Coordinates of C-alpha atoms in Angstrom, one line a residue:
X1 CA -13.4 33.1 -62.6
X2 CA -16.1 36.0 -62.6
X3 CA -15.9 38.3 -59.8
X4 CA -18.7 39.6 -57.5
X5 CA -20.2 42.6 -59.2
X6 CA -23.3 44.8 -59.6
X7 CA -26.3 44.0 -61.6
X8 CA -25.4 45.7 -64.8
X9 CA -21.4 44.5 -64.5
X10 CA -22.6 40.9 -63.5
X11 CA -24.7 40.8 -66.6
X12 CA -21.8 41.8 -68.9
X13 CA -19.4 39.1 -66.8
X14 CA -21.9 36.7 -67.5
X15 CA -22.1 37.3 -71.2
X16 CA -18.3 37.3 -71.4
X17 CA -18.0 33.9 -70.0
X18 CA -20.8 32.7 -72.0
X19 CA -18.8 33.8 -74.8
X20 CA -15.6 32.2 -73.8
X21 CA -17.2 29.0 -72.9
X22 CA -19.2 28.5 -76.2
X23 CA -15.8 29.1 -78.0
X24 CA -13.9 26.8 -76.3
X25 CA -15.9 24.2 -75.0
X26 CA -15.1 20.9 -76.8
X27 CA -12.0 21.9 -78.2
X28 CA -9.5 19.1 -78.5
X29 CA -6.8 19.8 -75.7
X30 CA -8.7 22.3 -73.5
X31 CA -10.0 21.5 -70.0
X32 CA -12.2 24.3 -69.6
X33 CA -13.2 25.2 -65.9
X34 CA -15.4 27.8 -65.0
X35 CA -15.9 29.5 -61.5
X36 CA -17.8 32.4 -60.0
X37 CA -17.4 34.5 -57.1
X38 CA -19.1 36.9 -54.9
X39 CA -19.3 38.2 -51.4
X40 CA -21.8 36.8 -48.8
X41 CA -22.6 36.6 -45.0
X42 CA -22.5 39.2 -42.4
X43 CA -21.8 42.9 -44.3
X44 CA -20.2 40.8 -47.4
X45 CA -17.1 39.5 -45.6
X46 CA -16.9 36.4 -47.0
X47 CA -16.4 35.0 -50.4
X48 CA -18.8 32.5 -52.1
X49 CA -17.4 30.4 -54.9
X50 CA -19.2 28.7 -57.1
X51 CA -18.0 25.6 -59.3
X52 CA -19.9 26.6 -62.7
X53 CA -18.6 24.0 -65.1
X54 CA -15.6 21.8 -65.8
X55 CA -14.3 18.0 -65.6
X56 CA -16.5 17.7 -62.3
X57 CA -19.7 19.6 -63.6
X58 CA -19.9 19.0 -67.4
X59 CA -23.2 20.9 -67.4
X60 CA -23.1 24.1 -69.3
X61 CA -26.3 25.4 -68.1
X62 CA -24.7 25.6 -64.7
X63 CA -23.3 29.1 -65.8
X64 CA -26.5 30.8 -65.6
X65 CA -26.1 30.2 -61.9
X66 CA -23.6 33.0 -61.9
X67 CA -25.3 36.1 -60.2
X68 CA -23.1 39.3 -58.7
X69 CA -22.4 40.3 -55.6
X70 CA -21.5 43.6 -53.6
X71 CA -18.0 42.9 -52.7
X72 CA -15.1 41.0 -54.4
X73 CA -12.0 40.1 -52.5
X74 CA -9.9 39.3 -55.4
X75 CA -6.6 38.1 -54.1
X76 CA -8.4 35.4 -52.1
X77 CA -10.2 33.9 -54.5
X78 CA -7.6 33.9 -57.1
X79 CA -5.7 31.4 -54.5
X80 CA -8.5 29.0 -53.6
X81 CA -9.9 29.1 -57.6
X82 CA -6.0 28.7 -58.6
X83 CA -5.8 25.6 -56.6
X84 CA -9.2 24.2 -57.5
X85 CA -8.1 24.9 -61.3
X86 CA -4.7 22.9 -60.8
X87 CA -6.4 20.0 -59.0
X88 CA -8.9 19.7 -61.8
X89 CA -6.7 20.0 -64.6
X90 CA -3.6 17.9 -66.0
X91 CA -2.5 19.8 -68.8
X92 CA 0.7 21.6 -68.2
X93 CA -0.2 24.6 -70.4
X94 CA -2.8 26.6 -68.3
X95 CA -4.4 29.7 -68.8
X96 CA -6.8 30.8 -66.1
X97 CA -9.0 33.9 -67.1
X98 CA -10.0 36.3 -64.5
X99 CA -13.3 38.4 -65.3
X100 CA -13.5 41.1 -63.1
X101 CA -13.7 45.0 -62.9
X102 CA -10.2 45.6 -61.8
X103 CA -10.9 47.0 -58.6
X104 CA -10.5 44.8 -55.4
X105 CA -12.7 45.9 -52.8
X106 CA -14.5 45.0 -49.6
X107 CA -15.2 45.5 -45.6
X108 CA -11.5 47.0 -44.8
X109 CA -10.2 46.0 -48.2
X110 CA -9.3 48.2 -51.0
X111 CA -7.0 50.3 -52.5
X112 CA -3.2 49.8 -52.7
X113 CA -3.1 47.0 -50.2
X114 CA -5.8 45.1 -51.8
X115 CA -3.8 46.0 -55.2
X116 CA -0.7 44.5 -53.8
X117 CA -2.6 41.2 -52.4
X118 CA -4.0 40.5 -55.8
X119 CA -0.7 41.2 -57.7
X120 CA 0.9 38.9 -55.2
X121 CA -1.9 36.0 -55.7
X122 CA -1.5 36.2 -59.5
X123 CA 2.5 36.1 -59.2
X124 CA 2.2 33.1 -57.1
X125 CA -0.1 31.2 -59.1
X126 CA 1.8 32.0 -62.4
X127 CA 5.1 30.5 -60.6
X128 CA 3.1 27.4 -60.5
X129 CA 3.0 27.4 -64.1
X130 CA -0.7 28.9 -64.7
X131 CA -1.1 31.8 -67.3
X132 CA -3.3 34.5 -65.9
X133 CA -5.1 36.5 -68.3
X134 CA -7.6 39.4 -66.8
X135 CA -10.6 40.5 -69.0
X136 CA -11.7 43.6 -67.3
X137 CA -15.0 45.1 -68.0
X138 CA -14.0 48.4 -66.3
X139 CA -10.8 50.2 -66.7
X140 CA -9.7 50.4 -63.1
X141 CA -6.5 49.0 -61.9
X142 CA -6.3 45.7 -64.0
X143 CA -2.8 46.6 -65.2
X144 CA -1.4 47.3 -61.7
X145 CA -2.4 43.5 -60.4
X146 CA -2.3 41.6 -63.9
X147 CA 0.6 41.1 -66.5
X148 CA -1.8 40.2 -69.4
X149 CA -4.9 42.4 -69.5
X150 CA -7.8 42.5 -72.2
X151 CA -10.3 45.4 -71.7
X152 CA -13.7 45.1 -72.5
X153 CA -15.1 48.2 -72.8
X154 CA -16.9 48.3 -75.8
X155 CA -18.5 45.0 -77.8
X156 CA -16.8 45.7 -81.0
X157 CA -13.2 45.9 -80.0
X158 CA -13.7 43.1 -77.4
X159 CA -15.1 40.6 -80.1
X160 CA -12.2 41.0 -82.5
X161 CA -9.3 40.9 -79.2
X162 CA -11.2 37.8 -77.8
X163 CA -11.3 36.4 -81.4
X164 CA -7.3 36.5 -81.6
X165 CA -6.7 35.3 -78.1
X166 CA -9.2 32.3 -78.6
X167 CA -7.3 31.8 -81.8
X168 CA -4.3 31.7 -80.3
X169 CA -5.3 29.6 -77.3
X170 CA -6.7 26.8 -80.1
X171 CA -3.4 26.9 -82.1
X172 CA -1.3 26.1 -79.2
X173 CA -3.4 23.0 -78.1
X174 CA -3.6 21.6 -81.7

């Protein structure tokens, strides 16, 4: 899942998503599903979730359809995409990677209440057997919401960390 972010952050999010997709697609034993989300509607009060790639949409070109938004209601999107992810996959060892800036924000939504709601949504999904990893492109409050966080603050350290993670994932399914 890639969160609704501004233009610069949206570009970074897209780069990270493509990097992950290119590394994992076609690897035997991995069911790759990619969703994006952004705010939409009047005053950006709603979420728009796009199903970009996966079992029901095998065209990797669809990832290019990602565009950032103004707000990100993280807990709602984690709930909805988590259910879609569970429905579209059959492996029992599941990992959902949430790419975000680590700061849930929206109309009358933010601060500690939004952090608590997001943390609960992550815990609920993990209780259903999905491991949730946050790839954060900023250094806001990710550790308060996610047990597993991979910080992306500069490309050189991120590539090394992502390579180690992907090797670990591939070894687990091989």
